[in-house]
Short mmCIF file of C-alpha atoms in Angstrom, two decimals:
data_model
loop_
_atom_site.label_atom_id
_atom_site.label_comp_id
_atom_site.label_asym_id
_atom_site.label_seq_id
_atom_site.Cartn_x
_atom_site.Cartn_y
_atom_site.Cartn_z
CA MET A 23 6.75 -9.41 -19.01
CA GLU A 24 10.33 -8.36 -19.57
CA TYR A 25 11.52 -5.07 -18.08
CA LYS A 26 14.23 -3.03 -19.80
CA THR A 27 16.94 -1.79 -17.43
CA GLU A 28 20.10 0.23 -17.94
CA HIS A 29 21.98 -1.81 -15.34
CA PRO A 30 22.14 -5.56 -14.70
CA ILE A 31 19.72 -6.57 -11.94
CA ASP A 32 19.81 -9.91 -10.12
CA VAL A 33 16.44 -10.95 -8.71
CA MET A 34 16.53 -11.29 -4.92
CA TYR A 35 12.79 -11.88 -4.38
CA THR A 36 10.41 -12.65 -7.23
CA GLU A 37 7.08 -10.92 -7.68
CA GLU A 38 5.38 -14.09 -6.38
CA GLU A 39 7.57 -14.21 -3.26
CA VAL A 40 6.90 -10.55 -2.49
CA GLU A 41 3.16 -10.99 -2.99
CA ALA A 42 3.07 -14.09 -0.75
CA ARG A 43 4.91 -12.25 2.03
CA ILE A 44 2.59 -9.24 1.78
CA ILE A 45 -0.42 -11.56 2.11
CA GLU A 46 1.12 -13.01 5.29
CA LEU A 47 1.77 -9.54 6.70
CA GLY A 48 -1.80 -8.48 5.88
CA ARG A 49 -3.18 -11.49 7.77
CA GLN A 50 -1.01 -10.77 10.82
CA ILE A 51 -1.87 -7.05 10.86
CA SER A 52 -5.60 -7.85 10.46
CA LYS A 53 -5.38 -10.23 13.42
CA ASP A 54 -3.45 -7.76 15.58
CA TYR A 55 -5.88 -4.89 14.85
CA GLU A 56 -9.04 -7.00 15.12
CA GLY A 57 -11.90 -4.85 16.42
CA LYS A 58 -10.02 -1.64 15.57
CA SER A 59 -9.21 0.40 12.51
CA VAL A 60 -5.69 1.12 11.35
CA HIS A 61 -4.43 4.45 10.07
CA MET A 62 -1.59 3.72 7.67
CA ILE A 63 1.06 6.36 7.06
CA CYS A 64 3.14 5.80 3.94
CA VAL A 65 6.69 7.09 3.89
CA LEU A 66 7.07 8.41 0.34
CA LYS A 67 8.19 7.74 -2.29
CA GLY A 68 9.47 4.22 -1.89
CA GLY A 69 6.76 2.94 0.43
CA VAL A 70 3.79 3.61 -1.87
CA PHE A 71 3.96 0.35 -3.85
CA PHE A 72 4.22 -1.71 -0.67
CA MET A 73 1.53 0.17 1.25
CA THR A 74 -1.11 -0.04 -1.47
CA GLU A 75 -0.60 -3.79 -1.88
CA LEU A 76 -0.54 -4.31 1.89
CA ALA A 77 -3.71 -2.27 2.45
CA LYS A 78 -5.59 -4.50 -0.01
CA ARG A 79 -4.79 -7.48 2.22
CA ILE A 80 -5.87 -5.96 5.52
CA THR A 81 -9.42 -6.87 6.53
CA VAL A 82 -10.02 -4.28 9.28
CA PRO A 83 -11.01 -0.70 8.35
CA VAL A 84 -8.08 1.22 6.87
CA SER A 85 -7.43 4.92 6.42
CA MET A 86 -4.30 6.37 4.83
CA ASP A 87 -2.07 9.39 4.84
CA PHE A 88 1.33 10.17 3.36
CA MET A 89 4.57 11.78 4.52
CA CYS A 90 7.73 12.59 2.66
CA VAL A 91 10.84 12.95 4.81
CA SER A 92 14.56 12.90 4.25
CA SER A 93 17.66 12.97 6.38
CA TYR A 94 20.04 13.25 3.47
CA GLY A 95 19.48 16.73 2.00
CA SER A 96 22.01 17.09 -0.81
CA ALA A 97 24.54 14.78 0.86
CA THR A 98 25.00 11.06 0.33
CA LYS A 99 25.26 10.31 4.07
CA SER A 100 22.36 10.73 6.46
CA SER A 101 22.58 13.72 8.78
CA GLY A 102 20.11 12.12 11.18
CA ASN A 103 17.94 15.26 11.09
CA VAL A 104 14.54 14.68 9.53
CA ILE A 105 13.62 17.21 6.87
CA MET A 106 9.87 17.27 6.31
CA LYS A 107 9.05 17.54 2.61
CA LYS A 108 5.36 16.63 3.00
CA ASP A 109 3.55 16.45 6.32
CA LEU A 110 0.37 14.57 7.15
CA ASP A 111 -2.96 15.93 5.95
CA GLU A 112 -4.80 15.13 9.17
CA SER A 113 -4.19 14.63 12.89
CA ILE A 114 -3.21 11.20 14.20
CA GLU A 115 -4.17 11.94 17.80
CA GLY A 116 -5.99 8.96 19.29
CA LYS A 117 -5.55 6.78 16.19
CA ASP A 118 -3.91 3.37 15.87
CA VAL A 119 -1.11 4.26 13.48
CA LEU A 120 0.96 1.95 11.31
CA VAL A 121 3.93 3.61 9.60
CA VAL A 122 4.74 1.82 6.34
CA GLY A 123 8.10 2.14 4.64
CA ASP A 124 10.11 0.43 1.94
CA ILE A 125 13.44 -0.23 3.68
CA ILE A 126 15.24 0.41 6.95
CA ASP A 127 19.00 0.61 6.77
CA SER A 128 20.79 3.07 9.11
CA GLY A 129 17.55 3.67 11.02
CA ARG A 130 18.25 7.39 11.44
CA THR A 131 15.35 8.75 9.42
CA LEU A 132 12.71 6.35 10.76
CA SER A 133 13.89 6.68 14.35
CA ASN A 134 13.49 10.45 14.16
CA LEU A 135 10.20 10.18 12.29
CA LEU A 136 8.74 7.82 14.91
CA GLU A 137 9.75 10.22 17.71
CA LEU A 138 8.06 13.07 15.84
CA LEU A 139 4.88 11.01 15.40
CA LYS A 140 4.82 9.94 19.09
CA GLU A 141 4.61 13.63 20.02
CA ARG A 142 1.34 13.80 18.07
CA LYS A 143 -0.32 11.42 20.58
CA PRO A 144 -1.54 8.44 18.55
CA ALA A 145 -3.33 5.69 20.51
CA SER A 146 -0.66 3.31 19.24
CA LEU A 147 2.27 3.54 16.85
CA LYS A 148 3.77 0.58 15.00
CA LEU A 149 6.23 0.19 12.13
CA CYS A 150 5.99 -2.03 9.06
CA THR A 151 8.74 -2.27 6.47
CA LEU A 152 9.11 -4.32 3.34
CA LEU A 153 12.86 -4.72 3.82
CA ASP A 154 15.20 -4.59 6.80
CA LYS A 155 18.94 -4.22 6.24
CA PRO A 156 20.32 -4.68 9.79
CA ASP A 157 23.99 -4.70 8.74
CA ARG A 158 23.72 -0.96 8.08
CA ARG A 159 21.92 -0.10 11.34
CA VAL A 160 23.35 2.86 13.25
CA VAL A 161 20.25 3.68 15.33
CA GLN A 162 18.05 1.02 16.94
CA VAL A 163 14.56 0.89 15.43
CA ASP A 164 11.89 -1.52 16.65
CA ILE A 165 10.18 -3.10 13.66
CA ASP A 166 6.75 -4.59 14.34
CA TYR A 167 6.21 -6.10 10.89
CA ASN A 168 9.00 -6.96 8.44
CA GLY A 169 8.71 -8.43 4.98
CA PHE A 170 12.28 -9.60 4.45
CA THR A 171 15.64 -9.21 6.16
CA ILE A 172 18.31 -8.63 3.52
CA PRO A 173 22.10 -8.41 3.39
CA ASP A 174 23.93 -5.16 2.70
CA GLU A 175 23.20 -4.97 -1.03
CA PHE A 176 21.86 -2.08 -3.12
CA VAL A 177 18.33 -3.15 -4.01
CA VAL A 178 15.71 -1.78 -6.38
CA GLY A 179 12.19 -2.59 -7.42
CA TYR A 180 8.82 -2.55 -5.69
CA GLY A 181 9.21 1.15 -4.93
CA LEU A 182 12.96 1.19 -4.29
CA ASP A 183 14.99 3.15 -6.77
CA TYR A 184 18.39 3.99 -8.13
CA ASP A 185 18.40 7.62 -9.29
CA GLN A 186 14.57 7.52 -9.57
CA LYS A 187 14.73 4.45 -11.84
CA TYR A 188 13.46 0.89 -11.31
CA ARG A 189 10.70 1.66 -8.77
CA ASN A 190 8.21 0.01 -11.12
CA LEU A 191 9.90 -3.41 -11.15
CA PRO A 192 7.45 -5.94 -9.64
CA TYR A 193 10.29 -7.82 -7.89
CA ILE A 194 13.16 -6.87 -5.59
CA GLY A 195 16.56 -7.08 -7.19
CA ILE A 196 20.19 -6.24 -6.60
CA VAL A 197 21.36 -3.59 -9.04
CA ARG A 198 24.87 -4.04 -10.38
CA LEU A 199 26.33 -0.59 -11.01
#
């Protein structure tokens, strides 16, 4: 299938490569949570494509919830302060929680989000991201499960967007603006 885009996009990881990596992550998470259930928290909007595909590959019981947070407001640079746009629907106290996001770059938003979630007393709290961009890291974030480590490029697809476009691409690509 050919996707129409307004900007040139160079494929970084094909749909098949992304799918294969998600299968591997699902196996590892299933092994690590054996005998338990995992409560997955999706960081919206970008993480939804990744989380739904990942959940289908996890063999232990799964429950889900969603959060929408931002540290950008109307600026283009992160303030480091998490603004809650949508909070969880249920308590995570005593649950084994896996936060699932699309990409970690500066680390500011996820670092603050993880601190907020720790205060809610989960039994355990781990982080899974599709992409890690360590060259942009400003705040240390411990990643338990990572799909791919990428260079400092502006990427789209598989939930990642440019101006709300290209989330639906089934691959991860570098957008050329």
